Coordinates of C-alpha atoms in Angstrom, one line a residue:
X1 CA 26.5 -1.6 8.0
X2 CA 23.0 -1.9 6.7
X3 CA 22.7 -2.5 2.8
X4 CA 21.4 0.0 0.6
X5 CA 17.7 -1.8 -0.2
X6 CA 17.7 -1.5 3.8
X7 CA 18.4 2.5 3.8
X8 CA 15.8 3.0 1.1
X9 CA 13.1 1.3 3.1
X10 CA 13.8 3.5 6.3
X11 CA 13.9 6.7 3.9
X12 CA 10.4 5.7 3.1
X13 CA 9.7 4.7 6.6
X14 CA 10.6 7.7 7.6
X15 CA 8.7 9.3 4.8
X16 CA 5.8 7.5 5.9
X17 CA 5.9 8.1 9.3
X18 CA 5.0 11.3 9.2
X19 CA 1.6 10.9 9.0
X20 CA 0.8 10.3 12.8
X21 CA 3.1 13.4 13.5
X22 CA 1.2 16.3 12.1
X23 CA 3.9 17.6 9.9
X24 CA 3.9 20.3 8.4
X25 CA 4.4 20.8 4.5
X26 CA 8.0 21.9 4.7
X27 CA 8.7 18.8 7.3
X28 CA 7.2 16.5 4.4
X29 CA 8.9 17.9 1.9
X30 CA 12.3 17.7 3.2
X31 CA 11.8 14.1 3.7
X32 CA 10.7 14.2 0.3
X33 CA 13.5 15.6 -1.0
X34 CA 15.7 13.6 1.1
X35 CA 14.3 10.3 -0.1
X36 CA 14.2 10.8 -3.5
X37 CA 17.8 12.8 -3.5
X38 CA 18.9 9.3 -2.2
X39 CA 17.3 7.4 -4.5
X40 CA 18.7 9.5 -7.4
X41 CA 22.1 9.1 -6.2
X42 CA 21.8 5.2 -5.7
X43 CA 23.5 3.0 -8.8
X44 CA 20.9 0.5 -7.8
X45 CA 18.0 0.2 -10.7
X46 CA 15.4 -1.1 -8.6
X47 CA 15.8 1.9 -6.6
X48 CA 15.1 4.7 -9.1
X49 CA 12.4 2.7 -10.1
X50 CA 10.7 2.8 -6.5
X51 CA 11.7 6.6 -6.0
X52 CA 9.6 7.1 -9.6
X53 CA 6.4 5.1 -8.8
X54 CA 6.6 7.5 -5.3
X55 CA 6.5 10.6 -7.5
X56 CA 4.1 9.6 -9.6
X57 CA 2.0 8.6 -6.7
X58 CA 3.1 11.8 -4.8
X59 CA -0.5 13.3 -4.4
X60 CA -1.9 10.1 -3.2
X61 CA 0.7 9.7 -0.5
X62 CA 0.6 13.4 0.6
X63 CA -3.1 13.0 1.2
X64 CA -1.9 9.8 3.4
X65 CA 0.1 11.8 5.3
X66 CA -2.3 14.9 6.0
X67 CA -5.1 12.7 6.5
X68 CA -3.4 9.2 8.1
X69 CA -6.4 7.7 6.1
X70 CA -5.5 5.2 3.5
X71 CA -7.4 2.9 1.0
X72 CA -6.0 -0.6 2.7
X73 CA -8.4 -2.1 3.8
X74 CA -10.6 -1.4 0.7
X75 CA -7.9 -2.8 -1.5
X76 CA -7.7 -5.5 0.8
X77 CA -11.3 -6.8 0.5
X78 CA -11.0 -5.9 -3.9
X79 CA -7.6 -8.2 -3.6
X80 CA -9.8 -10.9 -1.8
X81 CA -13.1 -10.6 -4.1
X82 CA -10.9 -11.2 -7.5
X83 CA -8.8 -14.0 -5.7
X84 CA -12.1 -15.8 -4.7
X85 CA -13.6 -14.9 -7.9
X86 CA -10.5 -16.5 -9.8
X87 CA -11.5 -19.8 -7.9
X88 CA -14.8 -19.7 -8.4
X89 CA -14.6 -19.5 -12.5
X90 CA -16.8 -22.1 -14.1
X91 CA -19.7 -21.7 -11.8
X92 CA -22.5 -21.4 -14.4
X93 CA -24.6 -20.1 -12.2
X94 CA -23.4 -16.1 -11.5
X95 CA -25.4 -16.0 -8.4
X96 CA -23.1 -18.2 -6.5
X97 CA -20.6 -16.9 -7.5
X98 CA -21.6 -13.7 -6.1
X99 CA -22.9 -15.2 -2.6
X100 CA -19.6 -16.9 -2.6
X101 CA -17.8 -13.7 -2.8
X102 CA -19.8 -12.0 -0.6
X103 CA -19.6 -14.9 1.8
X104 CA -15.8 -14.6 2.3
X105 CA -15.5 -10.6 2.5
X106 CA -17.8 -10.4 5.4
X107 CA -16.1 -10.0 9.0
X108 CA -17.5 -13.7 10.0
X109 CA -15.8 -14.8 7.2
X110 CA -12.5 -13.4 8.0
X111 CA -12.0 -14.4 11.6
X112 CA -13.3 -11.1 13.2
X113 CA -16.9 -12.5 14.7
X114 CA -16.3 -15.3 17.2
X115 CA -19.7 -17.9 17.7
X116 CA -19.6 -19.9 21.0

């Protein structure tokens, strides 16, 4: 029998999910309901504490799912910029450190353009 951090993750699969199904509102928010109803009745801290970031974040995630658009790969490329930033402190000169930066975000960079 799957453990409870399992179950919550397939709730929010299943939450999640919807977005390539054209749900309607009252689909999402039963599975709203349902996830967070479990959530509330879990004794596992960790738990509640995921169910209240998703209701905080509830309008950003409804959007997700009307839309099926996200801000990924956006956060993605910010995630890489400060990383590669981070390594590059000390450069006096800020112009490298900006070509660096821009150097690894672009598709070449990342593996995406093949050269023969």
């Amino acid at each position: 029998m799957p453990g409870p951090r399992s179950r919550v993750r397939r709730h929010l699969r299943n939450l999640l999910a919807l977005a390539r199904t054209s749900a309607s509102r009252h689909q999402v928010g039963q599975a709203r309901w349902k996830f967070l109803t479990w959530c509330a009745d879990a004794d596992i801290p960790e738990v509640r504490t995921l169910a209240a970031t998703v209701d905080r974040w509830w309008n950003e995630i409804a959007a997700f799912i009307a839309t099926g658009h996200s801000n990924a790969k956006s956060e993605g490329i910010n995630r890489v910029i400060k990383l590669v930033a981070r390594n590059a402190f000390g450069f006096r000169n800020a112009g490298h450190q900006r070509l660096r930066t821009r150097c690894v975000t672009t598709r070449r960079a990342r593996g995406h353009l093949r050269t023969a």
